[in-house]
């Protein structure tokens, strides 16, 4: 074999060994991030990885002559350069709240629970058609700001005579953050009760959407909170408790997930620090209270594009190429760590079925045709809440039922207002409790 070929083989072998060493150090770094829960913004893992790499480099170069002893340190330097970016914030570490909305005043209410929440009020547009019971909206998320799309729907209800109030749950939108350990589903229910008390207008009608529907369901299972509610509308709920959260089953008809154009815009997950933090949190390898990134920094970094296909999954497949912009970049707010924390407390909670079976608050359930939610999350509530008076299966819409497309907002409003006024439902009462098995079979 020619000398040049031998040299090439040796060089290739050394290069592959160097790359393997870099890869090994990257794996060690990620493992240490998980083991230390990101302590010290990841510096504990970075320094330890650097130390391990340096020791191995010295061992490998112990029989070499100077300056060949420095060669084994090259993979260490490369790995250190690649991983140090995980330890350096690229957004402010103090919370940056969304600016004020131009079309509604943001109030801030301090609740007796200790939460300080952002509140929005849409008074009835025509006082002569004013409905006497205040209407409260609980948005989804959890721990997400209220989208502009939702605000438009609330304005529609106000134009129909409802005195509409909405608040962003603690940590979401313009509401103040909580210590991470205080984000629990129980705290969300207590905040709801405290909000109604602070409103001080007697019983309220309430619409809970998605995770807001979970808060509402658990409120109905708590007699002390349910006593504050006049009528309840549970729309596209998530799992209500631990046993329900572990159900895997049918979903609605095909959504736009995988069919809609890729979401554009900046993504925090294109930055190594946040790709590692959010990725490991989602895998359960970092706690929501990780030392890698603080709650405020994570909130500042997370963008609407980071939700990826989650947004398209809230629309029917037929709407894949006309999904509306749900929010503006300035208004969008989501706390990934706090959201995971709340969801975990739901998964860890015992069954609320015995308490829910005692509910007496008149309620309605709304289910979307193209729902991305597990069907049994909704039907479990229907089966165990005897006070549900009607179910409205909404054709032609996905999880986000009021979405500004076609007449979807008007149809959703018609269903809601008919129930609140105890008028005949615009849609059949479907499914009933007896029809749950057939519904789960026919609507896959």
CSV table of C-alpha atoms in Angstrom, one decimal:
chain,number,residue,atom,x,y,z
A,1,UNK,CA,0.0,0.0,0.0
A,2,UNK,CA,1.4,3.4,-0.9
A,3,UNK,CA,2.6,5.6,1.9
A,4,UNK,CA,0.0,8.3,1.1
A,5,UNK,CA,-2.8,5.7,1.4
A,6,UNK,CA,-1.5,4.5,4.8
A,7,UNK,CA,-1.3,8.1,6.0
A,8,UNK,CA,-4.9,8.7,4.8
A,9,UNK,CA,-6.1,5.5,6.6
A,10,UNK,CA,-4.4,6.6,9.8
A,11,UNK,CA,-5.7,10.1,9.5
A,12,UNK,CA,-9.3,8.8,9.0
A,13,UNK,CA,-9.0,6.5,11.9
A,14,UNK,CA,-7.8,9.3,14.2
A,15,UNK,CA,-10.5,11.6,13.0
A,16,UNK,CA,-13.2,8.9,13.7
A,17,UNK,CA,-11.7,8.4,17.2
A,18,UNK,CA,-11.8,12.1,17.8
A,19,UNK,CA,-15.4,12.4,16.6
A,20,UNK,CA,-16.3,9.4,18.8
A,21,UNK,CA,-14.7,11.1,21.8
A,22,UNK,CA,-16.6,14.3,21.1
A,23,UNK,CA,-19.9,12.3,20.8
A,24,UNK,CA,-19.1,10.5,24.1
A,25,UNK,CA,-18.5,13.8,25.9
A,26,UNK,CA,-21.8,15.2,24.5
A,27,UNK,CA,-23.6,12.1,25.9
A,28,UNK,CA,-21.9,12.5,29.2
A,29,UNK,CA,-22.9,16.2,29.3
A,30,UNK,CA,-26.5,15.5,28.6
A,31,UNK,CA,-26.6,12.7,31.2
A,32,UNK,CA,-25.1,15.0,33.8
A,33,UNK,CA,-27.6,17.7,32.9
A,34,UNK,CA,-30.4,15.2,33.7
A,35,UNK,CA,-28.6,13.8,36.8
A,36,UNK,CA,-28.0,17.3,38.3
A,37,UNK,CA,-31.4,18.6,37.1
A,38,UNK,CA,-29.5,21.4,35.2
A,39,UNK,CA,-27.9,22.8,38.4
A,40,UNK,CA,-26.3,26.2,38.1
A,41,UNK,CA,-27.7,26.8,34.6
A,42,UNK,CA,-26.0,23.7,33.4
A,43,UNK,CA,-22.5,24.8,34.5
A,44,UNK,CA,-22.2,21.9,37.0
A,45,UNK,CA,-22.6,19.4,34.2
A,46,UNK,CA,-20.4,21.4,31.9
A,47,UNK,CA,-17.5,21.7,34.3
A,48,UNK,CA,-17.8,18.0,35.3
A,49,UNK,CA,-17.8,17.0,31.6
A,50,UNK,CA,-14.8,19.2,31.0
A,51,UNK,CA,-13.0,17.6,34.0
A,52,UNK,CA,-13.8,14.0,32.8
A,53,UNK,CA,-12.6,14.9,29.3
A,54,UNK,CA,-9.4,16.4,30.6
A,55,UNK,CA,-8.6,13.4,32.8
A,56,UNK,CA,-9.2,11.0,29.9
A,57,UNK,CA,-7.1,13.2,27.5
A,58,UNK,CA,-4.2,13.2,30.0
A,59,UNK,CA,-4.4,9.4,30.3
A,60,UNK,CA,-4.4,9.0,26.5
A,61,UNK,CA,-1.4,11.3,26.1
A,62,UNK,CA,0.6,10.0,29.0
A,63,UNK,CA,3.1,8.1,26.7
A,64,UNK,CA,3.3,10.7,24.0
A,65,UNK,CA,6.0,13.2,23.6
A,66,UNK,CA,5.4,16.9,23.9
A,67,UNK,CA,3.5,18.6,22.0
A,68,UNK,CA,1.7,15.4,20.8
A,69,UNK,CA,0.2,15.1,24.4
A,70,UNK,CA,-2.1,18.0,23.5
A,71,UNK,CA,-3.8,16.2,20.6
A,72,UNK,CA,-6.2,14.2,22.9
A,73,UNK,CA,-7.4,17.5,24.3
A,74,UNK,CA,-8.8,18.6,20.9
A,75,UNK,CA,-12.1,16.6,21.3
A,76,UNK,CA,-12.4,18.1,24.8
A,77,UNK,CA,-12.1,21.6,23.5
A,78,UNK,CA,-14.6,20.9,20.7
A,79,UNK,CA,-17.1,19.3,23.1
A,80,UNK,CA,-16.7,22.2,25.5
A,81,UNK,CA,-17.4,24.7,22.8
A,82,UNK,CA,-20.5,22.8,21.6
A,83,UNK,CA,-22.0,22.4,25.0
A,84,UNK,CA,-21.2,25.8,26.6
A,85,UNK,CA,-24.1,27.4,24.6
A,86,UNK,CA,-26.5,25.2,26.6
A,87,UNK,CA,-25.3,27.1,29.7
A,88,UNK,CA,-25.7,30.7,28.4
A,89,UNK,CA,-29.2,32.4,28.3
A,90,UNK,CA,-30.1,34.1,25.0
A,91,UNK,CA,-33.3,35.8,26.3
A,92,UNK,CA,-33.8,37.9,29.5
A,93,UNK,CA,-34.1,35.8,32.6
A,94,UNK,CA,-36.6,38.2,34.2
A,95,UNK,CA,-40.2,37.8,33.0
A,96,UNK,CA,-41.2,39.9,30.0
A,97,UNK,CA,-45.0,40.2,30.0
A,98,UNK,CA,-47.0,40.7,26.8
A,99,UNK,CA,-47.8,44.4,26.0
A,100,UNK,CA,-51.3,45.7,26.7
A,101,UNK,CA,-54.0,44.7,24.2
A,102,UNK,CA,-55.3,47.6,22.1
A,103,UNK,CA,-59.0,46.6,22.3
A,104,UNK,CA,-59.5,45.8,26.0
A,105,UNK,CA,-58.2,47.1,29.3
A,106,UNK,CA,-56.1,44.7,31.3
A,107,UNK,CA,-56.9,44.7,35.0
A,108,UNK,CA,-54.8,42.9,37.7
A,109,UNK,CA,-56.7,41.3,40.6
A,110,UNK,CA,-55.0,40.0,43.7
A,111,UNK,CA,-56.9,36.9,44.8
A,112,UNK,CA,-57.1,35.5,48.4
A,113,UNK,CA,-55.1,32.5,47.2
A,114,UNK,CA,-52.1,34.7,46.7
A,115,UNK,CA,-52.3,34.7,42.9
A,116,UNK,CA,-52.3,37.9,40.9
A,117,UNK,CA,-54.2,37.5,37.7
A,118,UNK,CA,-54.8,39.5,34.5
A,119,UNK,CA,-58.5,40.1,34.0
A,120,UNK,CA,-60.4,41.2,30.9
A,121,UNK,CA,-64.0,42.5,31.0
A,122,UNK,CA,-66.3,42.8,28.0
A,123,UNK,CA,-69.6,44.4,29.2
A,124,UNK,CA,-72.7,43.8,27.2
A,125,UNK,CA,-72.7,45.9,24.0
A,126,UNK,CA,-76.4,46.7,24.4
A,127,UNK,CA,-77.5,47.2,28.0
A,128,UNK,CA,-81.1,46.6,27.1
A,129,UNK,CA,-80.3,43.0,26.2
A,130,UNK,CA,-78.1,42.4,29.2
A,131,UNK,CA,-78.2,39.0,30.8
A,132,UNK,CA,-78.3,39.1,34.6
A,133,UNK,CA,-75.7,36.4,35.3
A,134,UNK,CA,-72.0,37.2,34.7
A,135,UNK,CA,-70.2,35.0,32.2
A,136,UNK,CA,-66.7,33.7,33.0
A,137,UNK,CA,-64.3,32.1,30.5
A,138,UNK,CA,-61.5,29.7,31.5
A,139,UNK,CA,-59.1,29.3,28.6
A,140,UNK,CA,-57.0,26.3,27.8
A,141,UNK,CA,-53.3,25.7,28.1
A,142,UNK,CA,-52.7,25.1,30.9
A,143,UNK,CA,-50.8,28.2,31.9
A,144,UNK,CA,-51.2,29.9,28.5
A,145,UNK,CA,-52.3,33.4,27.7
A,146,UNK,CA,-55.8,34.0,26.2
A,147,UNK,CA,-55.4,34.1,22.4
A,148,UNK,CA,-56.6,36.9,20.2
A,149,UNK,CA,-58.9,34.4,18.5
A,150,UNK,CA,-60.5,33.7,21.9
A,151,UNK,CA,-60.8,37.4,22.7
A,152,UNK,CA,-62.8,37.8,19.4
A,153,UNK,CA,-65.2,35.1,20.5
A,154,UNK,CA,-65.7,36.7,23.9
A,155,UNK,CA,-66.5,40.0,22.1
A,156,UNK,CA,-69.2,38.1,20.1
A,157,UNK,CA,-70.8,36.9,23.3
A,158,UNK,CA,-70.7,40.4,24.8
A,159,UNK,CA,-72.5,41.7,21.6
A,160,UNK,CA,-75.2,39.2,22.4
A,161,UNK,CA,-75.8,40.8,25.8
A,162,UNK,CA,-73.5,38.8,28.1
A,163,UNK,CA,-71.4,40.5,30.8
A,164,UNK,CA,-68.1,38.6,30.0
A,165,UNK,CA,-65.1,38.2,32.2
A,166,UNK,CA,-62.0,36.2,31.5
A,167,UNK,CA,-58.8,35.9,33.4
A,168,UNK,CA,-55.4,34.4,32.6
A,169,UNK,CA,-54.6,31.7,35.1
A,170,UNK,CA,-51.6,32.3,37.3
A,171,UNK,CA,-48.4,32.2,35.3
A,172,UNK,CA,-50.1,32.7,32.0
A,173,UNK,CA,-50.2,35.7,29.8
A,174,UNK,CA,-50.1,38.9,31.9
A,175,UNK,CA,-50.7,37.2,35.2
A,176,UNK,CA,-47.9,37.0,37.7
A,177,UNK,CA,-45.8,33.9,38.1
A,178,UNK,CA,-46.0,31.5,41.0
A,179,UNK,CA,-43.2,29.5,42.6
A,180,UNK,CA,-43.0,26.3,40.5
A,181,UNK,CA,-44.2,24.1,43.3
A,182,UNK,CA,-47.5,26.0,43.6
A,183,UNK,CA,-48.7,25.2,40.1
A,184,UNK,CA,-51.2,22.5,40.8
A,185,UNK,CA,-54.7,21.6,39.4
A,186,UNK,CA,-56.0,22.2,43.0
A,187,UNK,CA,-54.6,25.7,43.0
A,188,UNK,CA,-56.3,26.4,39.7
A,189,UNK,CA,-59.6,25.4,41.2
A,190,UNK,CA,-59.0,27.5,44.3
A,191,UNK,CA,-58.1,30.4,42.1
A,192,UNK,CA,-61.4,30.0,40.3
A,193,UNK,CA,-63.4,30.2,43.5
A,194,UNK,CA,-61.4,33.2,44.7
A,195,UNK,CA,-61.9,34.9,41.3
A,196,UNK,CA,-65.7,34.5,41.6
A,197,UNK,CA,-65.6,35.8,45.2
A,198,UNK,CA,-63.5,38.8,44.0
A,199,UNK,CA,-66.0,39.5,41.2
A,200,UNK,CA,-68.7,39.7,43.9
A,201,UNK,CA,-71.7,39.4,41.6
A,202,UNK,CA,-73.2,36.2,43.0
A,203,UNK,CA,-73.3,33.0,41.0
A,204,UNK,CA,-71.7,33.0,37.5
A,205,UNK,CA,-72.1,31.1,34.3
A,206,UNK,CA,-68.8,29.6,33.2
A,207,UNK,CA,-67.3,28.2,30.1
A,208,UNK,CA,-64.2,26.0,30.5
A,209,UNK,CA,-62.3,25.1,27.4
A,210,UNK,CA,-59.7,22.3,27.1
A,211,UNK,CA,-57.6,22.4,30.3
A,212,UNK,CA,-60.0,25.1,31.5
A,213,UNK,CA,-62.7,22.4,31.2
A,214,UNK,CA,-60.6,20.3,33.5
A,215,UNK,CA,-60.5,23.1,36.1
A,216,UNK,CA,-64.3,23.5,35.7
A,217,UNK,CA,-65.0,19.8,36.0
A,218,UNK,CA,-63.0,19.5,39.2
A,219,UNK,CA,-64.8,22.7,40.5
A,220,UNK,CA,-68.1,20.9,39.9
A,221,UNK,CA,-66.8,18.0,42.0
A,222,UNK,CA,-66.1,20.4,44.9
A,223,UNK,CA,-69.3,21.4,46.6
A,224,UNK,CA,-67.8,24.6,48.1
A,225,UNK,CA,-66.7,25.8,44.7
A,226,UNK,CA,-69.7,24.5,42.8
A,227,UNK,CA,-72.0,26.6,45.1
A,228,UNK,CA,-70.6,29.7,43.3
A,229,UNK,CA,-71.6,28.4,39.8
A,230,UNK,CA,-75.0,28.9,38.1
A,231,UNK,CA,-74.5,27.0,34.9
A,232,UNK,CA,-71.4,25.2,33.6
A,233,UNK,CA,-70.2,24.5,30.0
A,234,UNK,CA,-67.4,22.0,29.6
A,235,UNK,CA,-65.9,22.3,26.1
A,236,UNK,CA,-63.4,19.7,24.8
A,237,UNK,CA,-62.0,18.8,28.2
A,238,UNK,CA,-58.7,17.2,29.0
A,239,UNK,CA,-58.4,14.3,31.5
A,240,UNK,CA,-60.1,15.2,34.8
A,241,UNK,CA,-58.0,13.0,37.1
A,242,UNK,CA,-55.2,10.4,37.3
A,243,UNK,CA,-57.2,7.4,36.2
A,244,UNK,CA,-58.7,9.3,33.3
A,245,UNK,CA,-55.3,10.7,32.3
A,246,UNK,CA,-54.0,7.2,31.8
A,247,UNK,CA,-56.8,6.2,29.4
A,248,UNK,CA,-55.6,5.7,25.8
A,249,UNK,CA,-58.4,5.3,23.3
A,250,UNK,CA,-60.4,6.8,20.5
A,251,UNK,CA,-59.9,10.4,19.2
A,252,UNK,CA,-62.1,12.4,16.8
A,253,UNK,CA,-62.1,12.3,13.0
A,254,UNK,CA,-58.9,13.2,11.2
A,255,UNK,CA,-57.3,16.5,12.2
A,256,UNK,CA,-55.0,18.7,10.2
A,257,UNK,CA,-51.9,17.4,12.0
A,258,UNK,CA,-49.4,16.4,9.4
A,259,UNK,CA,-51.4,18.0,6.6
A,260,UNK,CA,-51.1,21.7,7.3
A,261,UNK,CA,-48.0,23.6,6.1
A,262,UNK,CA,-45.2,23.8,8.6
A,263,UNK,CA,-45.5,26.6,11.1
A,264,UNK,CA,-43.2,29.5,10.3
A,265,UNK,CA,-41.5,31.9,12.7
A,266,UNK,CA,-38.6,31.8,15.2
A,267,UNK,CA,-38.4,28.7,17.5
A,268,UNK,CA,-36.7,28.5,20.8
A,269,UNK,CA,-35.9,24.9,20.1
A,270,UNK,CA,-33.5,26.0,17.4
A,271,UNK,CA,-31.3,27.4,20.2
A,272,UNK,CA,-29.3,24.6,21.9
A,273,UNK,CA,-30.1,25.8,25.4
A,274,UNK,CA,-33.8,25.6,25.0
A,275,UNK,CA,-33.8,22.6,22.7
A,276,UNK,CA,-32.1,20.7,25.5
A,277,UNK,CA,-34.2,22.2,28.3
A,278,UNK,CA,-37.6,21.7,26.8
A,279,UNK,CA,-36.7,18.4,25.2
A,280,UNK,CA,-35.5,16.8,28.5
A,281,UNK,CA,-38.4,18.3,30.4
A,282,UNK,CA,-40.9,16.8,27.9
A,283,UNK,CA,-39.1,13.4,28.3
A,284,UNK,CA,-39.4,13.7,32.1
A,285,UNK,CA,-35.6,13.8,32.4
A,286,UNK,CA,-35.7,17.4,33.9
A,287,UNK,CA,-38.1,18.6,36.5
A,288,UNK,CA,-40.3,21.7,35.7
A,289,UNK,CA,-38.3,23.4,38.4
A,290,UNK,CA,-35.0,22.6,36.7
A,291,UNK,CA,-31.9,24.6,37.5
A,292,UNK,CA,-31.0,24.7,33.8
A,293,UNK,CA,-33.5,27.5,32.9
A,294,UNK,CA,-35.7,29.5,35.2
A,295,UNK,CA,-39.4,29.7,34.7
A,296,UNK,CA,-39.3,33.3,33.5
A,297,UNK,CA,-36.6,32.6,31.0
A,298,UNK,CA,-38.4,29.6,29.6
A,299,UNK,CA,-41.6,31.7,29.2
A,300,UNK,CA,-39.7,34.4,27.4
A,301,UNK,CA,-38.0,32.0,25.1
A,302,UNK,CA,-41.0,29.8,24.1
A,303,UNK,CA,-42.7,30.9,20.9
A,304,UNK,CA,-45.9,30.0,19.0
A,305,UNK,CA,-43.9,28.1,16.4
A,306,UNK,CA,-42.6,25.8,19.2
A,307,UNK,CA,-46.1,24.4,19.5
A,308,UNK,CA,-45.5,22.9,16.0
A,309,UNK,CA,-48.3,20.5,15.0
A,310,UNK,CA,-50.2,21.1,18.3
A,311,UNK,CA,-51.9,24.0,16.6
A,312,UNK,CA,-52.9,22.2,13.4
A,313,UNK,CA,-54.2,19.3,15.5
A,314,UNK,CA,-56.9,21.6,16.7
A,315,UNK,CA,-58.5,21.9,13.2
A,316,UNK,CA,-60.2,19.5,10.9
A,317,UNK,CA,-58.2,17.9,8.0
A,318,UNK,CA,-60.4,19.9,5.6
A,319,UNK,CA,-59.1,23.1,7.1
A,320,UNK,CA,-55.4,22.2,6.8
A,321,UNK,CA,-54.6,24.9,4.3
A,322,UNK,CA,-56.6,27.7,5.9
A,323,UNK,CA,-55.8,27.5,9.6
A,324,UNK,CA,-56.2,31.0,11.0
A,325,UNK,CA,-53.5,32.8,13.0
A,326,UNK,CA,-54.7,32.2,16.5
A,327,UNK,CA,-52.6,34.9,18.1
A,328,UNK,CA,-50.0,37.6,17.5
A,329,UNK,CA,-46.4,37.2,18.3
A,330,UNK,CA,-46.7,40.0,20.9
A,331,UNK,CA,-49.7,38.5,22.7
A,332,UNK,CA,-48.6,34.8,22.6
A,333,UNK,CA,-47.6,33.5,26.0
A,334,UNK,CA,-47.1,30.0,27.2
A,335,UNK,CA,-45.2,28.6,30.2
A,336,UNK,CA,-44.0,25.1,29.2
A,337,UNK,CA,-42.6,24.2,32.6
A,338,UNK,CA,-45.6,25.3,34.6
A,339,UNK,CA,-47.9,23.6,32.1
A,340,UNK,CA,-46.1,20.3,32.6
A,341,UNK,CA,-46.2,20.7,36.3
A,342,UNK,CA,-50.0,21.3,36.3
A,343,UNK,CA,-50.5,18.3,34.0
A,344,UNK,CA,-48.4,16.1,36.2
A,345,UNK,CA,-50.6,17.0,39.3
A,346,UNK,CA,-53.6,15.9,37.3
A,347,UNK,CA,-52.0,12.6,36.4
A,348,UNK,CA,-51.0,12.1,40.1
A,349,UNK,CA,-54.4,12.9,41.5
A,350,UNK,CA,-56.9,10.2,42.7
A,351,UNK,CA,-60.2,9.7,41.0
A,352,UNK,CA,-62.8,12.5,41.5
A,353,UNK,CA,-65.6,10.2,40.2
A,354,UNK,CA,-67.3,9.8,43.7
A,355,UNK,CA,-67.4,13.6,44.2
A,356,UNK,CA,-68.5,14.4,40.6
A,357,UNK,CA,-71.4,12.0,41.0
A,358,UNK,CA,-72.8,14.3,43.7
A,359,UNK,CA,-72.7,17.4,41.3
A,360,UNK,CA,-76.0,19.3,41.0
A,361,UNK,CA,-74.9,22.3,38.9
A,362,UNK,CA,-76.6,22.3,35.5
A,363,UNK,CA,-74.0,21.6,32.9
A,364,UNK,CA,-73.4,21.0,29.2
A,365,UNK,CA,-70.7,19.2,27.4
A,366,UNK,CA,-69.3,20.2,24.0
A,367,UNK,CA,-67.4,17.7,21.8
A,368,UNK,CA,-65.8,18.5,18.4
A,369,UNK,CA,-66.0,16.2,15.4
A,370,UNK,CA,-62.3,16.4,14.7
A,371,UNK,CA,-61.2,16.5,18.3
A,372,UNK,CA,-57.6,15.8,19.0
A,373,UNK,CA,-58.6,14.9,22.6
A,374,UNK,CA,-59.1,11.3,23.7
A,375,UNK,CA,-62.9,10.7,23.5
A,376,UNK,CA,-63.0,9.0,26.9
A,377,UNK,CA,-61.8,12.3,28.6
A,378,UNK,CA,-65.2,13.8,27.7
A,379,UNK,CA,-67.3,10.7,28.0
A,380,UNK,CA,-65.9,10.0,31.5
A,381,UNK,CA,-67.4,13.3,32.6
A,382,UNK,CA,-70.7,12.6,30.8
A,383,UNK,CA,-70.9,9.2,32.5
A,384,UNK,CA,-70.3,10.5,36.0
A,385,UNK,CA,-71.8,13.9,36.2
A,386,UNK,CA,-75.6,13.5,36.7
A,387,UNK,CA,-76.2,17.2,36.2
A,388,UNK,CA,-75.1,17.3,32.6
A,389,UNK,CA,-78.3,18.2,30.9
A,390,UNK,CA,-77.2,18.1,27.2
A,391,UNK,CA,-74.3,17.2,25.0
A,392,UNK,CA,-73.6,19.0,21.8
A,393,UNK,CA,-71.5,17.2,19.2
A,394,UNK,CA,-70.1,20.0,17.0
A,395,UNK,CA,-69.8,18.9,13.3
A,396,UNK,CA,-67.1,20.4,11.1
A,397,UNK,CA,-64.8,21.7,13.8
A,398,UNK,CA,-61.7,20.6,15.6
A,399,UNK,CA,-60.6,21.1,19.2
A,400,UNK,CA,-60.6,24.9,18.8
A,401,UNK,CA,-64.3,25.1,18.0
A,402,UNK,CA,-64.6,28.9,17.8
A,403,UNK,CA,-61.9,29.6,15.3
A,404,UNK,CA,-63.2,32.4,13.0
A,405,UNK,CA,-63.7,30.1,10.0
A,406,UNK,CA,-67.0,30.2,8.2
A,407,UNK,CA,-69.8,30.4,10.7
A,408,UNK,CA,-68.1,28.4,13.4
A,409,UNK,CA,-68.1,31.2,16.0
A,410,UNK,CA,-71.8,31.8,15.5
A,411,UNK,CA,-72.6,28.1,15.8
A,412,UNK,CA,-70.6,27.7,19.0
A,413,UNK,CA,-72.2,30.9,20.4
A,414,UNK,CA,-75.7,29.6,19.5
A,415,UNK,CA,-75.1,26.3,21.4
A,416,UNK,CA,-73.7,28.2,24.4
A,417,UNK,CA,-76.4,30.8,24.6
A,418,UNK,CA,-79.2,28.3,24.1
A,419,UNK,CA,-78.0,26.4,27.2
A,420,UNK,CA,-77.5,29.5,29.3
A,421,UNK,CA,-81.0,30.7,28.5
A,422,UNK,CA,-82.5,27.2,29.0
A,423,UNK,CA,-83.8,27.3,25.4
A,424,UNK,CA,-84.0,24.3,23.0
A,425,UNK,CA,-80.6,23.1,21.8
A,426,UNK,CA,-79.8,23.9,18.2
A,427,UNK,CA,-78.2,20.4,17.9
A,428,UNK,CA,-79.4,17.0,19.0
A,429,UNK,CA,-78.6,15.9,22.5
A,430,UNK,CA,-75.8,13.6,21.4
A,431,UNK,CA,-74.3,11.5,22.8
A,432,UNK,CA,-76.5,10.7,25.8
A,433,UNK,CA,-75.0,8.6,28.6
A,434,UNK,CA,-76.6,5.4,27.1
A,435,UNK,CA,-75.1,6.2,23.7
A,436,UNK,CA,-71.5,6.5,25.0
A,437,UNK,CA,-70.4,2.9,23.8
A,438,UNK,CA,-71.9,3.5,20.4
A,439,UNK,CA,-70.4,7.0,20.1
A,440,UNK,CA,-66.9,5.7,21.0
A,441,UNK,CA,-67.3,3.0,18.3
A,442,UNK,CA,-68.7,5.1,15.5
A,443,UNK,CA,-66.7,8.3,15.9
A,444,UNK,CA,-63.1,7.2,15.8
